[in-house]
Short mmCIF file of C-alpha atoms and ligand atoms in Angstrom, two decimals:
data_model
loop_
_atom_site.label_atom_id
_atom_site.label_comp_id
_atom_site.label_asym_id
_atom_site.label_seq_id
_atom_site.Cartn_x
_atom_site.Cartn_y
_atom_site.Cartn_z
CA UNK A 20 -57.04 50.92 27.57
CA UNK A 21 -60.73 51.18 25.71
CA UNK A 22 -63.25 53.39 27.35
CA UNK A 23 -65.88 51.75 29.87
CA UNK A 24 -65.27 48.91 32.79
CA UNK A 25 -63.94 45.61 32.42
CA UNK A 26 -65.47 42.87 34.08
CA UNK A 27 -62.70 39.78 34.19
CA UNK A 28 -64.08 36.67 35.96
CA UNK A 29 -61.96 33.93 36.80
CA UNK A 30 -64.25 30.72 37.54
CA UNK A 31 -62.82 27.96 39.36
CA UNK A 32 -63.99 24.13 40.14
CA UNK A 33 -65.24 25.62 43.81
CA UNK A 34 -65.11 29.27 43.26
CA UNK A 35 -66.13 32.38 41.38
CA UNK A 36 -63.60 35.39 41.86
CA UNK A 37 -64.49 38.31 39.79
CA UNK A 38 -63.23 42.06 39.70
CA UNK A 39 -64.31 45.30 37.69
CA UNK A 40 -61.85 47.37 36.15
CA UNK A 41 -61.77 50.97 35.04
CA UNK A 42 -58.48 51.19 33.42
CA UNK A 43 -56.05 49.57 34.86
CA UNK A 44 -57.66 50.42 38.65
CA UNK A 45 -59.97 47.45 40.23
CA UNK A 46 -63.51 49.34 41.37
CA UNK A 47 -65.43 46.05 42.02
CA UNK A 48 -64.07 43.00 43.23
CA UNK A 49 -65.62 39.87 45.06
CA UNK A 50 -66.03 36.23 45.00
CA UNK A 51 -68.44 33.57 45.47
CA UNK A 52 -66.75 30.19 47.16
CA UNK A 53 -67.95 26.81 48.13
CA UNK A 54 -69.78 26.21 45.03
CA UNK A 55 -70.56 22.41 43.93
CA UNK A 56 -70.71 21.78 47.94
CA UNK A 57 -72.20 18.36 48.12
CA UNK A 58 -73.44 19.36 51.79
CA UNK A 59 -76.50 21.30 51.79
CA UNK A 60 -75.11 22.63 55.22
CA UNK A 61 -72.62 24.69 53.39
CA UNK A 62 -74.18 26.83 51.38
CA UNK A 63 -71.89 28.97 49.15
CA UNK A 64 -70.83 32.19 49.77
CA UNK A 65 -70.54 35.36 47.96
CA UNK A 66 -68.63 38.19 49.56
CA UNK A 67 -68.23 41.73 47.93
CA UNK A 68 -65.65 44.07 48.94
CA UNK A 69 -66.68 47.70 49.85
CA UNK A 70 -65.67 51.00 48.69
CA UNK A 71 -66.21 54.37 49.26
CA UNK A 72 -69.94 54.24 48.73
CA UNK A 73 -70.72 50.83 49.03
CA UNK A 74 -70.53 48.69 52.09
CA UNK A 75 -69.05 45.47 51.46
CA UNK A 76 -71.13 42.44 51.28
CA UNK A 77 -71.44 39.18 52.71
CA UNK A 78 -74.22 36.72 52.61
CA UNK A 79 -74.93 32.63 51.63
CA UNK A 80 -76.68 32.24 48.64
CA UNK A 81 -78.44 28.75 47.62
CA UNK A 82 -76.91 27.81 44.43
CA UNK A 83 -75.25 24.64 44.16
CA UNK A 84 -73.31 24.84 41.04
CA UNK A 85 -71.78 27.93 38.43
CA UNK A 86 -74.96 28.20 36.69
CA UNK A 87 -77.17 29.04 39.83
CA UNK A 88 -74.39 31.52 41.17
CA UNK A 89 -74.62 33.58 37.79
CA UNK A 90 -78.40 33.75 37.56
CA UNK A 91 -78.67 35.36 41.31
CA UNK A 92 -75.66 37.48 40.37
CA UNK A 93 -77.17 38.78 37.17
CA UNK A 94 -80.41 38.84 39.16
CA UNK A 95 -79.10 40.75 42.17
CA UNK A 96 -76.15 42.44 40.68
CA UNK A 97 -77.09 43.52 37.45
CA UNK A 98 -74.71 46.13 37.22
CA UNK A 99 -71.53 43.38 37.41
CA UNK A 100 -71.76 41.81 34.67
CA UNK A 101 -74.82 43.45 32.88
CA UNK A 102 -74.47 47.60 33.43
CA UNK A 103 -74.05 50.19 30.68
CA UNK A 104 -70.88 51.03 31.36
CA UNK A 105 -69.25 47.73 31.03
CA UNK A 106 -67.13 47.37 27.46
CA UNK A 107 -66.86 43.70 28.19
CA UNK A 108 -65.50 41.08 30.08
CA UNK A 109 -62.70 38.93 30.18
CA UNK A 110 -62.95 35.07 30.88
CA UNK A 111 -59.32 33.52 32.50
CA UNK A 112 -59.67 29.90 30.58
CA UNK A 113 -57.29 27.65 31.77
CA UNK A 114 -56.33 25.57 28.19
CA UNK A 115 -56.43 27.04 24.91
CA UNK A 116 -54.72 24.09 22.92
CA UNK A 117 -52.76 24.44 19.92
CA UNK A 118 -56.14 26.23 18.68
CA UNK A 119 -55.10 29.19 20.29
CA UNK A 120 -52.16 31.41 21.19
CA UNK A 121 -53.59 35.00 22.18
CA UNK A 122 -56.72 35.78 23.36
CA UNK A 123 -59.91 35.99 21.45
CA UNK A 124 -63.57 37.66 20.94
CA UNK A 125 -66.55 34.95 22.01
CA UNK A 126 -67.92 34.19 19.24
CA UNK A 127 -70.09 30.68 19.01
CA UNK A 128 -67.41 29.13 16.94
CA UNK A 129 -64.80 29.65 19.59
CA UNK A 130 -67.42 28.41 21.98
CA UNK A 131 -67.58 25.05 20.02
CA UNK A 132 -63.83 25.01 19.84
CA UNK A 133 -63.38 25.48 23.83
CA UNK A 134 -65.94 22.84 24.14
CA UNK A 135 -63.82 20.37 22.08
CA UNK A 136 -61.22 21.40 24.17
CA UNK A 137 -62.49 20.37 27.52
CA UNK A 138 -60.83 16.54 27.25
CA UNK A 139 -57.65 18.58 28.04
CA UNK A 140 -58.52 19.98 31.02
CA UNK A 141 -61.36 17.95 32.64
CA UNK A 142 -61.35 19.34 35.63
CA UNK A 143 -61.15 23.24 35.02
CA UNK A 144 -62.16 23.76 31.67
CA UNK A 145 -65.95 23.20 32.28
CA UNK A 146 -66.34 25.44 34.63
CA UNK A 147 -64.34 27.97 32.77
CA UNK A 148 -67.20 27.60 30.37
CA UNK A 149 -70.05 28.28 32.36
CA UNK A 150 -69.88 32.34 32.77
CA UNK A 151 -69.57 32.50 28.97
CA UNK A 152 -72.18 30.59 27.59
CA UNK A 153 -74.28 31.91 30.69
CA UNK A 154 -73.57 35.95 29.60
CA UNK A 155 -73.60 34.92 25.33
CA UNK A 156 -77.08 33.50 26.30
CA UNK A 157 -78.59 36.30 28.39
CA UNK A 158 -76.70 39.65 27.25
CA UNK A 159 -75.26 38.40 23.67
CA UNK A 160 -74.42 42.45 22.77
CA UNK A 161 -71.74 42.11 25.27
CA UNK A 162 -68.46 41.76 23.97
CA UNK A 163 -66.57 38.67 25.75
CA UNK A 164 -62.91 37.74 25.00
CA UNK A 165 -61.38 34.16 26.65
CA UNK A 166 -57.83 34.90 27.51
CA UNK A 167 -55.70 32.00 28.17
CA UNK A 168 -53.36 30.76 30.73
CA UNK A 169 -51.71 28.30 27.87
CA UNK A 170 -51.04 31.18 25.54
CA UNK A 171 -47.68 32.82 27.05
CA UNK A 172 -46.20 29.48 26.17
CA UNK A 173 -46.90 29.43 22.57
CA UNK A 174 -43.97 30.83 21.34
CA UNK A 175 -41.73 27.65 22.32
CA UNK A 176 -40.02 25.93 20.44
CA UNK A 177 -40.37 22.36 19.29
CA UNK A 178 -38.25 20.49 21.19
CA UNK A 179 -39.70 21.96 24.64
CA UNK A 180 -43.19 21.16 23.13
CA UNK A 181 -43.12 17.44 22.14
CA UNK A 182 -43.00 14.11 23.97
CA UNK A 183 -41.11 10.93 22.87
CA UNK A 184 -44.22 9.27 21.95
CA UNK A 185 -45.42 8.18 17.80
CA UNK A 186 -45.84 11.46 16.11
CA UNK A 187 -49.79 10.88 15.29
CA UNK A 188 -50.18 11.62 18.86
CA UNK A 189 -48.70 15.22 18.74
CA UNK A 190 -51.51 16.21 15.93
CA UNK A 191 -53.85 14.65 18.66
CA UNK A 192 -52.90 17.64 20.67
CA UNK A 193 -50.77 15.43 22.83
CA UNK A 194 -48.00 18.04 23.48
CA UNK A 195 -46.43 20.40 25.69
CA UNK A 196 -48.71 23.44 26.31
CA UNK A 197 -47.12 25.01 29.94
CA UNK A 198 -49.94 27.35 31.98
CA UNK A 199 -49.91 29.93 34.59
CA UNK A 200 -49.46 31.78 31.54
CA UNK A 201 -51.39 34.75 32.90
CA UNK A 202 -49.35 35.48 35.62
CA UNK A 203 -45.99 34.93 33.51
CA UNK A 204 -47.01 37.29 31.06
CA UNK A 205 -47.70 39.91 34.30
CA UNK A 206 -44.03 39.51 35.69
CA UNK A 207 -42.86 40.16 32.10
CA UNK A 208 -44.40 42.98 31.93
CA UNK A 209 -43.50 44.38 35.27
CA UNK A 210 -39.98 43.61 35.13
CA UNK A 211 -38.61 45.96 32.99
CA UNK A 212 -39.94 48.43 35.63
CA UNK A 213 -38.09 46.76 38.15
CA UNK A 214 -34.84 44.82 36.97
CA UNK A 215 -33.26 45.40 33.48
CA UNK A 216 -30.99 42.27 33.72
CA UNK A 217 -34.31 40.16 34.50
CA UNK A 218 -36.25 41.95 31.62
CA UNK A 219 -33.81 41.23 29.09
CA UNK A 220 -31.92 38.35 30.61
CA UNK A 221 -32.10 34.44 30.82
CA UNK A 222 -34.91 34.63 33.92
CA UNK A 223 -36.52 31.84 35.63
CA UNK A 224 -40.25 32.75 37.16
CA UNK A 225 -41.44 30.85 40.26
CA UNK A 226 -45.05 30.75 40.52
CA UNK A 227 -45.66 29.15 43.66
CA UNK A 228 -49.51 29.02 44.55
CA UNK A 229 -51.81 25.91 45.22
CA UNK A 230 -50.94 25.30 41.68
CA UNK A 231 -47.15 25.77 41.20
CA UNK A 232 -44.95 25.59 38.16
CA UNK A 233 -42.20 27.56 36.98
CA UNK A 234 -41.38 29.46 33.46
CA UNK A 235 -37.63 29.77 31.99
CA UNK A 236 -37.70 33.66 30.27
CA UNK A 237 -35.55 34.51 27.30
CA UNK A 238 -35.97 38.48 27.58
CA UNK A 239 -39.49 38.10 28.63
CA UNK A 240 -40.10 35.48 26.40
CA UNK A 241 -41.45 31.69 27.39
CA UNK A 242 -38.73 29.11 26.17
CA UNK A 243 -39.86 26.11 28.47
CA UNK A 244 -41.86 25.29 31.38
CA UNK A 245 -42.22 23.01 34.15
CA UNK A 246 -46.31 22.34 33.34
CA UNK A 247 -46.71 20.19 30.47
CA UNK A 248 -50.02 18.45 28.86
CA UNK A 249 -51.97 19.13 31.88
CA UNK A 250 -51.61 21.72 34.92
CA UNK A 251 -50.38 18.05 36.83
CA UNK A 252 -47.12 18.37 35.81
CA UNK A 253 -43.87 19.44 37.45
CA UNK A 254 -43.38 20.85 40.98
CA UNK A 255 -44.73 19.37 43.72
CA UNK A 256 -48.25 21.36 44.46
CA UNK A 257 -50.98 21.73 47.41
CA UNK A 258 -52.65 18.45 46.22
CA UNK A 259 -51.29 17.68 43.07
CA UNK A 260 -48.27 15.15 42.49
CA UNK A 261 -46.60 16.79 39.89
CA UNK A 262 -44.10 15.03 38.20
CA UNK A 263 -44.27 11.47 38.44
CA UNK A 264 -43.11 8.47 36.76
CA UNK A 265 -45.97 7.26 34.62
CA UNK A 266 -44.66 3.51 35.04
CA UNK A 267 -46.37 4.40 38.56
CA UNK A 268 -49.80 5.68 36.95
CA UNK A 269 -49.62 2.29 34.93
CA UNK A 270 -48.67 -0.23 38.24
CA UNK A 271 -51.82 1.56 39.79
CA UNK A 272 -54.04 0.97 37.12
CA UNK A 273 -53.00 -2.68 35.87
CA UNK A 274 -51.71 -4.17 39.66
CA UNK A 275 -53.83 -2.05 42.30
CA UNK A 276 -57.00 -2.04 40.43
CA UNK A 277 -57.44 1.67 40.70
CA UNK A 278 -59.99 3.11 38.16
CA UNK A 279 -58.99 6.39 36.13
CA UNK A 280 -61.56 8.19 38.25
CA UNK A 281 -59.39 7.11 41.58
CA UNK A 282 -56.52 7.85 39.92
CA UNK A 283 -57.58 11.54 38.88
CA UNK A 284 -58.85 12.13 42.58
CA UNK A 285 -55.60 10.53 43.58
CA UNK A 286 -53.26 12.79 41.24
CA UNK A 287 -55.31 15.88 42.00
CA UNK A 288 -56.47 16.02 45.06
CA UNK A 289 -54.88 13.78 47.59
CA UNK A 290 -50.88 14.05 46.62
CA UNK A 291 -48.49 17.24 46.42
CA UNK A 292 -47.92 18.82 50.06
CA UNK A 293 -51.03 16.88 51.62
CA UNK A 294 -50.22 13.48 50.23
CA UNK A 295 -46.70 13.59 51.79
CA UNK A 296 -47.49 15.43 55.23
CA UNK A 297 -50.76 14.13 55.66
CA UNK A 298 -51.54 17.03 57.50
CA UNK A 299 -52.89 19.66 54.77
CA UNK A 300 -51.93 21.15 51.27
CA UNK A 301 -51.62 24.53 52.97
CA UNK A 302 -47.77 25.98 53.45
CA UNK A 303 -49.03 28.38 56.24
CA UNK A 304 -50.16 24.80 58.09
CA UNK A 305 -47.12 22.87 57.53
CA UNK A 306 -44.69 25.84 58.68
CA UNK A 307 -46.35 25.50 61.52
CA UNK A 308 -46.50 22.31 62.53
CA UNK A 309 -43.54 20.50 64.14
CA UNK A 310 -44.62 17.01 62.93
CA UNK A 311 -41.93 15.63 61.29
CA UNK A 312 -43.77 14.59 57.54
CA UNK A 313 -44.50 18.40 57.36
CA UNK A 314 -40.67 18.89 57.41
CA UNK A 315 -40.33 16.86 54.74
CA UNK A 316 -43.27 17.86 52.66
CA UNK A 317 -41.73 21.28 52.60
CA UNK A 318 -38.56 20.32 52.34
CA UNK A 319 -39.19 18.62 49.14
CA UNK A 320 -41.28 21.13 47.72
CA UNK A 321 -38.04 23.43 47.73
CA UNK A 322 -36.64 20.14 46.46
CA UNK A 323 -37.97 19.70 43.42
CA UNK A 324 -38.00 23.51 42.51
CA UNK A 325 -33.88 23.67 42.99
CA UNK A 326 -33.69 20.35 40.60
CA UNK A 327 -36.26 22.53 38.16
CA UNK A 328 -34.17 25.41 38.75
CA UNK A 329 -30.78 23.27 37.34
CA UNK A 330 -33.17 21.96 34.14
CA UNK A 331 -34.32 25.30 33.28
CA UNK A 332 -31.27 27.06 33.40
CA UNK A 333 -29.45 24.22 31.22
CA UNK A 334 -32.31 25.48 28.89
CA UNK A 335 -31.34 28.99 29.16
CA UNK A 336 -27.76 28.11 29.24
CA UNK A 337 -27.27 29.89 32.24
CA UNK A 338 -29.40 32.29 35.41
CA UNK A 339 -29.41 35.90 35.34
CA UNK A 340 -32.32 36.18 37.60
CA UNK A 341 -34.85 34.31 39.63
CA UNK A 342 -38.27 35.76 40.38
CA UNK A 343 -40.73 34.51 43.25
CA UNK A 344 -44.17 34.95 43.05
CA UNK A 345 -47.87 33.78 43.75
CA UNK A 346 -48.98 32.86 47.49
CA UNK A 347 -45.79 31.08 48.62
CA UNK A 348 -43.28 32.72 46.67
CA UNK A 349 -44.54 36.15 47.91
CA UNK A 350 -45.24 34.79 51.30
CA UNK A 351 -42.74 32.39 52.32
CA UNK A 352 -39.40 33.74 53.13
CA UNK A 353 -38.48 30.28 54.30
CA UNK A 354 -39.30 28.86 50.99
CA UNK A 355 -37.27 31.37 48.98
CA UNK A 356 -34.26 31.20 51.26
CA UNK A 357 -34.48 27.24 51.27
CA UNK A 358 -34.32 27.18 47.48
CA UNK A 359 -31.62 29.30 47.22
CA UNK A 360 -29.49 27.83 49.57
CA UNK A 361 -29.99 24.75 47.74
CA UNK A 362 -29.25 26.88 44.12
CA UNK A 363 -25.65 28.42 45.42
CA UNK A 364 -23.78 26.23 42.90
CA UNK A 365 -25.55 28.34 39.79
CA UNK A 366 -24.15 31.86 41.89
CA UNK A 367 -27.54 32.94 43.88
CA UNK A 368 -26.58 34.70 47.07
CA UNK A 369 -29.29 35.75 49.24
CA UNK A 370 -29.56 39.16 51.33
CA UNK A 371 -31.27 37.13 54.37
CA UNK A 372 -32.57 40.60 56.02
CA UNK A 373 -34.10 41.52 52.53
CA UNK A 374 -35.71 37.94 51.99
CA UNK A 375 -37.89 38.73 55.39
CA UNK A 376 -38.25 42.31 55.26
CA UNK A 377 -41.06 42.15 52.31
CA UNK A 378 -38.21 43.77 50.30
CA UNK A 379 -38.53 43.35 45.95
CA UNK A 380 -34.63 42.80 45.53
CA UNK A 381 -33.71 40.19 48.08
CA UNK A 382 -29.74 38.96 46.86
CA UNK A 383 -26.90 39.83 48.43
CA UNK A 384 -24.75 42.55 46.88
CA UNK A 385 -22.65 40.11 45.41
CA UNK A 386 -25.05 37.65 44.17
CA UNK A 387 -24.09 36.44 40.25
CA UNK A 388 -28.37 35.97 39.96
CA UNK A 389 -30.91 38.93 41.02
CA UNK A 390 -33.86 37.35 43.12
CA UNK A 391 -36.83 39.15 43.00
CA UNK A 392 -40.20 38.85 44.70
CA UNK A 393 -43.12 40.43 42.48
CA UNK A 394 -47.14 39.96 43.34
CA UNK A 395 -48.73 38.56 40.66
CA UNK A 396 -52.22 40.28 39.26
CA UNK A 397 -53.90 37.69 36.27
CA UNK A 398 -56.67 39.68 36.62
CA UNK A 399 -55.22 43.03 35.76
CA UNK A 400 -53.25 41.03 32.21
CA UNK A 401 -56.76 40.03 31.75
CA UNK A 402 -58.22 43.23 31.83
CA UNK A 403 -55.24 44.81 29.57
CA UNK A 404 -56.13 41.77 26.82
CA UNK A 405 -60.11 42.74 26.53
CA UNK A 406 -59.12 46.45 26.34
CA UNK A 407 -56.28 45.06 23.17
CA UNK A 408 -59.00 43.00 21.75
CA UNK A 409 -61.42 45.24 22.28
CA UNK A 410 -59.26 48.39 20.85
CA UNK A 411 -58.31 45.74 17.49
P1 ADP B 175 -53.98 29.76 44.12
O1 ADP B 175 -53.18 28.83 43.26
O2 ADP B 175 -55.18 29.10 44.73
O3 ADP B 175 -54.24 31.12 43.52
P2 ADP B 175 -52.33 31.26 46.00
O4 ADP B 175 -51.44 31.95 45.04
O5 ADP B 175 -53.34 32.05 46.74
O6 ADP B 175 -53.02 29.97 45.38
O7 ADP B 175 -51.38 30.54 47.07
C1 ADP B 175 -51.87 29.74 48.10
C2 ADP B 175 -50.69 29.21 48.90
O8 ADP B 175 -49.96 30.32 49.44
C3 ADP B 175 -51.11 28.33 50.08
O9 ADP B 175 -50.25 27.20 50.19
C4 ADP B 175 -50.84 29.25 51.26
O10 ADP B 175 -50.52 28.53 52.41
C5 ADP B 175 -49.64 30.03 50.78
N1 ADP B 175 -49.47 31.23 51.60
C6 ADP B 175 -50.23 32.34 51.65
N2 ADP B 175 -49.78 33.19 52.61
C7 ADP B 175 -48.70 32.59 53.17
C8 ADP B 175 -47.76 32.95 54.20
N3 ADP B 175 -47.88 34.11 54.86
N4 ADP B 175 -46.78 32.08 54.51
C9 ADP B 175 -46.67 30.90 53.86
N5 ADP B 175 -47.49 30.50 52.87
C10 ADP B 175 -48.49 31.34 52.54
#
């Protein structure tokens, strides 16, 4: 790693999370939430947690959108984003397009480019923007690299990135691009640490969050995904659909009425594990309730990732190992077992104990797959690409 902090800020459509890293150890970290409240009654909130010397922080702050947050950080936390011993700081951008495959230096050309971009990812790439046009403007000596969450994927090959559609549409950027990438590139880095077989293997990655996909490995290498054009695609998620028929997008928009803006809100914010329970998009809710349409909701959810689990490894031609991880798949032992009970026919065999004994290695002795569970960090693979860039 290069000498100095790292600052890596992840910004979100409701939320700021940022950490500071010296080396590969987080010193700083906090977040600011409920931005872009519409109610003036909910202001957002920044918290900061504590360390030895500092006690941690928690107050409201009046800003109603990314730009205000930044200016009463900068103003009231210089030393985040602004102090002397920062080397730079790392942006997670959700879509890099076919523009880019690794991360890069800020520079105002790349700013144009991500700007271009934005049609691809309405709804995150925006406010992915904000931090770096706010910290170009008011410290430009600061070195800023975007790293990208499309970017693991790049290495795929064709067939995994097109669509059946008129080949114009391809050089449109209407492709493939997979995300989450972040994360994936964290378990492939971990995992020869952990699990040779999964390191060098034919691995499938579980990344089961509020945003879920899933990422077929070829010895640590993407070969397909479960996210597509857009972070809509594939498993079922907290509020997103994922997969769906697009004759159904169509029927909504041509028979129902329903404008593109009802249809976004609809896709990303009402379906997934709320649309179906109608209860809420969170797993800890529906585990506990005993209403029957939370049963199902998670009961699909495992679902759909066992049917992704039989696509991916006809991909890989086969399943060496399967790795849980993000805020379900590191959380919910019911989940994981659920999904491989419904996976026996490719040879997972689970060690039940393990599964819900926070254990790393949870098959059974016997098991022809290895099933792992592995936190996820995108913030420390962040950090690690400034410091590369930076060190270039
Ligand atoms: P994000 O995509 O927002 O980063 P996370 O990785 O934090 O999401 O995952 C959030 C999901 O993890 C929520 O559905 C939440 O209910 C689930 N989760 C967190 N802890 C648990 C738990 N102990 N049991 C079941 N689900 C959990």
């Amino acid at each position: 790693m290069s000498e100095g902090l790292i600052a890596v800020l992840n910004a979100g459509s409701s939320s700021l999370k940022f950490a500071v890293f010296a080396g590969e150890t987080v010193v700083r970290r906090g977040q600011v939430d409920r931005i872009n409240s519409a109610s003036s009654s909910a202001p957002a909130r920044l918290s900061i947690a504590g360390d030895a010397q500092r006690a941690p922080i928690k107050q409201e702050i009046s800003a109603t959108n990314h730009e205000q947050v930044l200016d009463v950080l900068f103003e009231q936390f210089p030393e985040l984003f602004g102090g002397t011993q920062l080397a730079g700081v790392g942006h997670r951008v959700v879509h890099g397009g076919a523009a880019f495959s690794a991360a890069v230096p800020v520079t105002d050309d790349v700013i144009a480019q991500l700007e271009a971009l934005i049609p691809l990812a309405p709804l995150h790439a925006p406010h992915n923007l904000v931090p770096i046009k706010a910290i170009r403007w008011r410290l430009p000596d600061l070195p800023q690299v975007a790293c990208f969450d499309t970017a693991f994927h790049a290495g795929q090959g064709p067939l995994e990135q097109m669509f059946a559609l008129p080949r114009e549409l391809y050089a449109r950027g209407v492709r493939r691009y997979g995300f989450h990438g972040l994360s994936y590139e964290y378990i492939a880095a971990t995992l020869p640490a952990v699990d040779a077989r999964a390191a060098e293997g034919r691995t499938v990655v579980c990344h089961l969050g509020n945003g879920a996909s899933m990422c077929a490995m070829l010895a640590g290498k993407s070969v397909a995904s479960t996210m597509g054009f857009t972070a809509l695609d594939g498993l079922v998620m907290g509020t997103r659909s994922g997969d769906i028929d697009p004759g159904v997008l169509l029927y909504l928009l041509q028979q129902e009425g329903m404008t593109p803006d009802e249809l976004s809100t609809l896709l990303y914010h009402k379906s997934g594990l709320l649309g179906i329970s109608g209860i809420s998009s969170d797993m800890r809710d529906l585990e506990a309730s005993d209403a029957p349409q939370a049963k199902q909701a998670v009961e699909y959810f495992c679902y759909r990732i066992a049917r992704e689990l039989g696509a991916l490894a006809a991909v890989l031609g086969g399943l060496d190992a399967l790795v849980f991880t993000a805020g379900i798949g590191e959380n919910a032992p019911q989940v994981r077992a659920r999904v491989c009970e419904l996976s026996r026919w490719l040879g997972v065999s689970l060690d039940a104990a393990a599964n819900t004994s926070k254990q790393t290695v949870i098959h059974a002795p016997d098991s022809a797959v290895h099933v792992l569970v592995l936190p996820t960090n995108e913030e420390l693979v962040i950090a690690r690409q400034v410091a590369r860039v930076l060190g270039d």
